Amino acid sequence: MKKKFAISNSQMLCLIWRNMLILLLIFLLQGCKKNVENKHSNKFLEDLIAQMTIDEKIGQMTQLCLSTITLNGNKELILNDSLLREAILTYHIGSFISGTGNLADWNDFVRKIQHIAMDETRLHIPVIIGIDHVHGANYINEATILPHNITLSCSFDTSALRLAARITRDETLPSGAYLNFAPVVDLAVNSYWPRFYETFGEDPLLTSMMGKVYIEEYQKKDPATGISLSSTAKHFIGYSDPKSGFDRTPAYIPTQILYEFHIPSFKAAVQSGVRAVMLNSGELNGYPVHASSHVVTEILRKQLGFQGVIISDIKDIDKLIDEHHIARNRKEAIKLALDAGLDINMACTTFEFSHWIKELLNEGSIKEKRIDESVRRILQMKYEMGLFDNPYPVLSFDSSIFARHRNDAVNLASRSIVLLKNKGILPLKKGSRLLVTGPAAHSKSWLNGGWTFEWLGAQEDKQPAGMPTLFEALGNEFGKQNVTWYPESDLLCNENTVQRKIAPFDAVILALGEPPYSEFKGNISDLLLPEEQLTLVRKMAATKKPCIAILVEGRPRVICPYDSLLQAIIFAGLPGYGGGIALAEILSGKTNPSGKLSFSYPSATGHIVAYHRKQTEKYFPAWPFGYGLSYSTFTFKDLQISDSIVHADDTLSMSITVTNNSKFSGYETVIWFFQQEYGQTATRPVQKLFAFQKIFLKPAETTTVKSFLIPSQHLSYPSDKGNLVLEKGRFFVETAGIKRQFYVQ
Ligand code: BGC
């Protein structure tokens, strides 16, 4: 038998050569196929551009709000036929945004628009419909509302993001709205900023990894239709750290910090093949980004190598006149934006773009070549998406798709919610009698937050019928007879009445936080939780019943010093459709919490510092980045590193032993930081994340978790010109507070 399979050395060599040749051939053939495809697309696009009039070209660069072509100018999906014809046939508009409705209405609406573009125009160029599906397909009425990114990022689990992207893609595809203005990959370093909840937190690596996975998954080609939806990385750059904390107000970010912390997530998005990038509406270091060729062309195009479509934020060319006061009129503003490098003007309501560009062309202040560059990128995007072959949304779709994702929504929330404090009260005993109160206790809109079925997301009656509130979910989990809801107004009365009301209960659940808001609607001047909520905390704590706070909020609202009055605190963020169930199951112990903060939770309203702070910055958060408790007790020991001296391209391996010393199975996240002892080009952060892994351990189980770093990749940092430098000297790796030193030589 043995002999039958034995082969000689020369036969073996032959086999190896043969396999290598086959591999080479496959490689060459694939390269050829790609080249043929590129050649085909280049020829197709160049032929098309050669036939286009200047009006048709400018139309491609113009994006209008859907309200310009709907009945009565509202966001509902009822077309105004003559306006639609005018937009497409007279102005040659290439894309539209925003609207809200049922899937069937979306499908029908987009189909009608595409019919005009495909059947009645000279060149049959399909339009693109853009949409802000930022937490699930949130502009489709039946959609599964997923947790917002700030909650999802606390999962420290890229597979959660992949799932979120897949659900969003699958629910969006049949609508025909193929360009998503997501993900936000801005860095959340300012807790006041009202778009904090749309981000993946304060760390550049975590944000890069979450953004990357989202984009890769979202843009995957659908095998049935051949369509690949597009995503947009936004908002380039510096939007998230306005000095005043208010939305769209100026940011002042030193260029070294910009390169080291804010740019990497956009770089990762570009490397992941993101097809569009949206610009920051605000100004950075004294220049509105929409008018900055340094930011748009020099950094985004040249340094990051982005070849896709650069799109303005809504009406932002006009804002150069009315808000930034850097242009005196539309013509000047358009010239500034085109010189900066913009491709699509999200003009929303005006058709004037075309008129002024033509005037600029006539005067010779811009060249048609410049217009062609943008048009080429836009058409290339449409081509890559498969729109030319398949412009219409699918004819038949499976409406049960939404119902199938409801459990996933619970699962995503369960993996992400963070237990911040537990004085032994959680999990609650079976059959506990619970009083639940606070503004988030019996509301769906609070769990879902902004961008839910409408921009603001504040309408309670628009929330999904089957979605339980926290109170309802607690009733299902603990037994309806055991759970009572009181609106907070019923408890803000005199002490005796409160004592009487509260007497039958074992614990009080206080669902606190923020009502839904989006963008500037969420501007606040005090990060402290609103006074009425703090009064409620004081009142409830004074009854001596154990109090558990659940924070349903889009940013870390300060709760110190009232945290000491509470036996347990949970950060739910904006957990979406499954939030109530996930929270109830965490309280009962059915789910062992495993989220970790993707940001530093401030203890004081005027002291907002990220964990990657400088040595001289004071860091005293209520809970630091990476913090999160579990019902399990994990112990970390025996941190080993492979070498004490490494060179630029060496691999330093490391391992740590983790044990679950409890009777609960649970997930733990191993978070790896490094530190550089002395910075030579710039001062270095006290800590910086370079890897993380989420592991699952059964009771008493031990495992060894391994990681690695390569100095040139992980330890180098950008100068204020953006060039990476790797400095020699002493470094440390750290996990769970255990450190080891090593030298880079
Ligand atoms: C927001 C963008 C969004 C756009 C389109 C703007 O107000 O800043 O993030 O994509 O509206 O809805």
GROMACS .gro file of N, CA and C in nm, residues 21-105:
model
  255
   21LEU      N    1   0.344   2.644  -1.200
   21LEU     CA    2   0.306   2.695  -1.332
   21LEU      C    3   0.156   2.722  -1.341
   22ILE      N    4   0.079   2.627  -1.282
   22ILE     CA    5  -0.068   2.645  -1.285
   22ILE      C    6  -0.105   2.773  -1.210
   23LEU      N    7  -0.041   2.788  -1.091
   23LEU     CA    8  -0.072   2.908  -1.012
   23LEU      C    9  -0.038   3.035  -1.089
   24LEU      N   10   0.079   3.031  -1.156
   24LEU     CA   11   0.123   3.148  -1.232
   24LEU      C   12   0.023   3.181  -1.343
   25LEU      N   13  -0.022   3.073  -1.408
   25LEU     CA   14  -0.118   3.090  -1.517
   25LEU      C   15  -0.248   3.152  -1.467
   26ILE      N   16  -0.298   3.099  -1.352
   26ILE     CA   17  -0.422   3.154  -1.294
   26ILE      C   18  -0.402   3.302  -1.264
   27PHE      N   19  -0.286   3.331  -1.203
   27PHE     CA   20  -0.255   3.468  -1.165
   27PHE      C   21  -0.257   3.559  -1.288
   28LEU      N   22  -0.188   3.511  -1.395
   28LEU     CA   23  -0.179   3.593  -1.517
   28LEU      C   24  -0.316   3.611  -1.580
   29LEU      N   25  -0.394   3.499  -1.580
   29LEU     CA   26  -0.527   3.508  -1.640
   29LEU      C   27  -0.615   3.606  -1.566
   30GLN      N   28  -0.603   3.602  -1.429
   30GLN     CA   29  -0.685   3.694  -1.351
   30GLN      C   30  -0.646   3.838  -1.379
   31GLY      N   31  -0.513   3.858  -1.387
   31GLY     CA   32  -0.462   3.992  -1.418
   31GLY      C   33  -0.517   4.038  -1.552
   32CYS      N   34  -0.514   3.943  -1.650
   32CYS     CA   35  -0.562   3.976  -1.784
   32CYS      C   36  -0.708   4.014  -1.782
   33LYS      N   37  -0.787   3.931  -1.704
   33LYS     CA   38  -0.931   3.954  -1.697
   33LYS      C   39  -0.956   4.096  -1.644
   34LYS      N   40  -0.880   4.129  -1.539
   34LYS     CA   41  -0.896   4.261  -1.479
   34LYS      C   42  -0.862   4.371  -1.580
   35ASN      N   43  -0.751   4.347  -1.649
   35ASN     CA   44  -0.710   4.446  -1.749
   35ASN      C   45  -0.814   4.462  -1.857
   36VAL      N   46  -0.868   4.346  -1.900
   36VAL     CA   47  -0.971   4.352  -2.005
   36VAL      C   48  -1.091   4.430  -1.953
   37GLU      N   49  -1.128   4.398  -1.825
   37GLU     CA   50  -1.241   4.469  -1.765
   37GLU      C   51  -1.214   4.619  -1.760
   38ASN      N   52  -1.094   4.654  -1.710
   38ASN     CA   53  -1.059   4.795  -1.699
   38ASN      C   54  -1.063   4.862  -1.835
   39LYS      N   55  -1.006   4.790  -1.932
   39LYS     CA   56  -1.000   4.844  -2.067
   39LYS      C   57  -1.142   4.868  -2.119
   40HIS      N   58  -1.225   4.767  -2.090
   40HIS     CA   59  -1.363   4.776  -2.135
   40HIS      C   60  -1.431   4.896  -2.071
   41SER      N   61  -1.412   4.909  -1.935
   41SER     CA   62  -1.479   5.019  -1.866
   41SER      C   63  -1.421   5.152  -1.913
   42ASN      N   64  -1.289   5.158  -1.931
   42ASN     CA   65  -1.229   5.284  -1.976
   42ASN      C   66  -1.284   5.326  -2.111
   43LYS      N   67  -1.291   5.230  -2.202
   43LYS     CA   68  -1.338   5.263  -2.336
   43LYS      C   69  -1.483   5.308  -2.331
   44PHE      N   70  -1.563   5.230  -2.256
   44PHE     CA   71  -1.705   5.259  -2.244
   44PHE      C   72  -1.724   5.401  -2.187
   45LEU      N   73  -1.650   5.429  -2.079
   45LEU     CA   74  -1.669   5.558  -2.013
   45LEU      C   75  -1.616   5.673  -2.099
   46GLU      N   76  -1.501   5.651  -2.162
   46GLU     CA   77  -1.446   5.760  -2.245
   46GLU      C   78  -1.539   5.789  -2.364
   47ASP      N   79  -1.594   5.682  -2.423
   47ASP     CA   80  -1.688   5.703  -2.534
   47ASP      C   81  -1.808   5.784  -2.488
   48LEU      N   82  -1.854   5.749  -2.369
   48LEU     CA   83  -1.971   5.817  -2.314
   48LEU      C   84  -1.939   5.965  -2.289
   49ILE      N   85  -1.826   5.988  -2.224
   49ILE     CA   86  -1.790   6.128  -2.191
   49ILE      C   87  -1.774   6.210  -2.320
   50ALA      N   88  -1.718   6.145  -2.422
   50ALA     CA   89  -1.696   6.217  -2.548
   50ALA      C   90  -1.829   6.262  -2.610
   51GLN      N   91  -1.935   6.188  -2.579
   51GLN     CA   92  -2.064   6.226  -2.638
   51GLN      C   93  -2.142   6.326  -2.554
   52MET      N   94  -2.097   6.350  -2.432
   52MET     CA   95  -2.178   6.430  -2.339
   52MET      C   96  -2.164   6.580  -2.365
   53THR      N   97  -2.277   6.649  -2.355
   53THR     CA   98  -2.271   6.795  -2.362
   53THR      C   99  -2.226   6.847  -2.225
   54ILE      N  100  -2.192   6.973  -2.220
   54ILE     CA  101  -2.147   7.028  -2.093
   54ILE      C  102  -2.261   7.025  -1.990
   55ASP      N  103  -2.384   7.045  -2.036
   55ASP     CA  104  -2.498   7.039  -1.943
   55ASP      C  105  -2.514   6.899  -1.885
   56GLU      N  106  -2.495   6.800  -1.971
   56GLU     CA  107  -2.508   6.662  -1.922
   56GLU      C  108  -2.397   6.631  -1.821
   57LYS      N  109  -2.280   6.686  -1.846
   57LYS     CA  110  -2.169   6.661  -1.752
   57LYS      C  111  -2.199   6.725  -1.616
   58ILE      N  112  -2.240   6.850  -1.620
   58ILE     CA  113  -2.264   6.920  -1.492
   58ILE      C  114  -2.380   6.855  -1.416
   59GLY      N  115  -2.476   6.804  -1.492
   59GLY     CA  116  -2.589   6.734  -1.429
   59GLY      C  117  -2.540   6.616  -1.347
   60GLN      N  118  -2.441   6.544  -1.399
   60GLN     CA  119  -2.386   6.430  -1.323
   60GLN      C  120  -2.325   6.477  -1.192
   61MET      N  121  -2.274   6.599  -1.192
   61MET     CA  122  -2.206   6.649  -1.072
   61MET      C  123  -2.304   6.713  -0.973
   62THR      N  124  -2.433   6.711  -1.008
   62THR     CA  125  -2.531   6.777  -0.921
   62THR      C  126  -2.617   6.673  -0.850
   63GLN      N  127  -2.632   6.691  -0.720
   63GLN     CA  128  -2.720   6.601  -0.645
   63GLN      C  129  -2.832   6.683  -0.584
   64LEU      N  130  -2.955   6.640  -0.611
   64LEU     CA  131  -3.070   6.715  -0.558
   64LEU      C  132  -3.141   6.635  -0.452
   65CYS      N  133  -3.209   6.705  -0.363
   65CYS     CA  134  -3.291   6.636  -0.263
   65CYS      C  135  -3.415   6.583  -0.333
   66LEU      N  136  -3.461   6.467  -0.289
   66LEU     CA  137  -3.579   6.408  -0.353
   66LEU      C  138  -3.700   6.499  -0.340
   67SER      N  139  -3.697   6.583  -0.238
   67SER     CA  140  -3.811   6.673  -0.218
   67SER      C  141  -3.830   6.767  -0.337
   68THR      N  142  -3.728   6.781  -0.423
   68THR     CA  143  -3.744   6.869  -0.539
   68THR      C  144  -3.826   6.801  -0.650
   69ILE      N  145  -3.847   6.669  -0.636
   69ILE     CA  146  -3.923   6.600  -0.741
   69ILE      C  147  -4.044   6.526  -0.685
   70THR      N  148  -4.080   6.556  -0.560
   70THR     CA  149  -4.197   6.489  -0.502
   70THR      C  150  -4.314   6.586  -0.496
   71LEU      N  151  -4.430   6.527  -0.472
   71LEU     CA  152  -4.550   6.608  -0.462
   71LEU      C  153  -4.540   6.696  -0.338
   72ASN      N  154  -4.573   6.818  -0.349
   72ASN     CA  155  -4.569   6.916  -0.239
   72ASN      C  156  -4.431   6.932  -0.178
   73GLY      N  157  -4.328   6.887  -0.247
   73GLY     CA  158  -4.192   6.906  -0.198
   73GLY      C  159  -4.164   6.838  -0.066
   74ASN      N  160  -4.237   6.730  -0.032
   74ASN     CA  161  -4.204   6.666   0.096
   74ASN      C  162  -4.122   6.540   0.073
   75LYS      N  163  -4.085   6.477   0.186
   75LYS     CA  164  -3.992   6.366   0.175
   75LYS      C  165  -4.060   6.233   0.146
   76GLU      N  166  -4.194   6.236   0.140
   76GLU     CA  167  -4.262   6.110   0.110
   76GLU      C  168  -4.246   6.076  -0.038
   77LEU      N  169  -4.257   5.947  -0.065
   77LEU     CA  170  -4.216   5.902  -0.197
   77LEU      C  171  -4.329   5.907  -0.300
   78ILE      N  172  -4.382   6.026  -0.322
   78ILE     CA  173  -4.485   6.041  -0.426
   78ILE      C  174  -4.432   6.140  -0.528
   79LEU      N  175  -4.408   6.088  -0.647
   79LEU     CA  176  -4.339   6.170  -0.748
   79LEU      C  177  -4.427   6.279  -0.807
   80ASN      N  178  -4.363   6.390  -0.836
   80ASN     CA  179  -4.426   6.493  -0.917
   80ASN      C  180  -4.364   6.478  -1.056
   81ASP      N  181  -4.445   6.422  -1.145
   81ASP     CA  182  -4.393   6.383  -1.275
   81ASP      C  183  -4.325   6.494  -1.354
   82SER      N  184  -4.388   6.612  -1.351
   82SER     CA  185  -4.329   6.717  -1.435
   82SER      C  186  -4.199   6.767  -1.375
   83LEU      N  187  -4.192   6.773  -1.241
   83LEU     CA  188  -4.065   6.815  -1.179
   83LEU      C  189  -3.955   6.712  -1.205
   84LEU      N  190  -3.993   6.585  -1.196
   84LEU     CA  191  -3.895   6.479  -1.221
   84LEU      C  192  -3.840   6.491  -1.364
   85ARG      N  193  -3.931   6.510  -1.458
   85ARG     CA  194  -3.889   6.521  -1.599
   85ARG      C  195  -3.798   6.642  -1.618
   86GLU      N  196  -3.836   6.751  -1.553
   86GLU     CA  197  -3.754   6.871  -1.566
   86GLU      C  198  -3.613   6.846  -1.510
   87ALA      N  199  -3.607   6.782  -1.392
   87ALA     CA  200  -3.476   6.758  -1.329
   87ALA      C  201  -3.389   6.670  -1.419
   88ILE      N  202  -3.449   6.565  -1.475
   88ILE     CA  203  -3.367   6.472  -1.551
   88ILE      C  204  -3.350   6.514  -1.697
   89LEU      N  205  -3.458   6.561  -1.759
   89LEU     CA  206  -3.449   6.589  -1.902
   89LEU      C  207  -3.393   6.728  -1.931
   90THR      N  208  -3.424   6.823  -1.844
   90THR     CA  209  -3.371   6.958  -1.870
   90THR      C  210  -3.236   6.978  -1.802
   91TYR      N  211  -3.228   6.932  -1.676
   91TYR     CA  212  -3.103   6.959  -1.601
   91TYR      C  213  -3.008   6.839  -1.596
   92HIS      N  214  -3.051   6.725  -1.644
   92HIS     CA  215  -2.964   6.607  -1.654
   92HIS      C  216  -2.908   6.563  -1.518
   93ILE      N  217  -2.990   6.581  -1.412
   93ILE     CA  218  -2.943   6.551  -1.276
   93ILE      C  219  -2.900   6.404  -1.265
   94GLY      N  220  -2.784   6.384  -1.204
   94GLY     CA  221  -2.726   6.249  -1.198
   94GLY      C  222  -2.753   6.175  -1.069
   95SER      N  223  -2.794   6.248  -0.963
   95SER     CA  224  -2.822   6.177  -0.837
   95SER      C  225  -2.915   6.258  -0.748
   96PHE      N  226  -2.982   6.184  -0.659
   96PHE     CA  227  -3.079   6.243  -0.564
   96PHE      C  228  -3.052   6.187  -0.425
   97ILE      N  229  -3.102   6.260  -0.325
   97ILE     CA  230  -3.090   6.206  -0.188
   97ILE      C  231  -3.217   6.227  -0.107
   98SER      N  232  -3.224   6.144  -0.005
   98SER     CA  233  -3.317   6.158   0.108
   98SER      C  234  -3.463   6.137   0.074
   99GLY      N  235  -3.528   6.064   0.159
   99GLY     CA  236  -3.669   6.034   0.142
   99GLY      C  237  -3.699   5.925   0.242
  100THR      N  238  -3.824   5.897   0.262
  100THR     CA  239  -3.857   5.794   0.359
  100THR      C  240  -3.988   5.727   0.320
  101GLY      N  241  -3.996   5.598   0.337
  101GLY     CA  242  -4.120   5.529   0.298
  101GLY      C  243  -4.109   5.378   0.311
  102ASN      N  244  -4.215   5.310   0.264
  102ASN     CA  245  -4.216   5.162   0.265
  102ASN      C  246  -4.123   5.110   0.158
  103LEU      N  247  -4.082   4.986   0.174
  103LEU     CA  248  -3.993   4.928   0.074
  103LEU      C  249  -4.058   4.926  -0.064
  104ALA      N  250  -4.184   4.887  -0.068
  104ALA     CA  251  -4.251   4.877  -0.199
  104ALA      C  252  -4.259   5.015  -0.265
  105ASP      N  253  -4.283   5.117  -0.184
  105ASP     CA  254  -4.290   5.253  -0.240
  105ASP      C  255  -4.153   5.298  -0.289
   0.00000   0.00000   0.00000
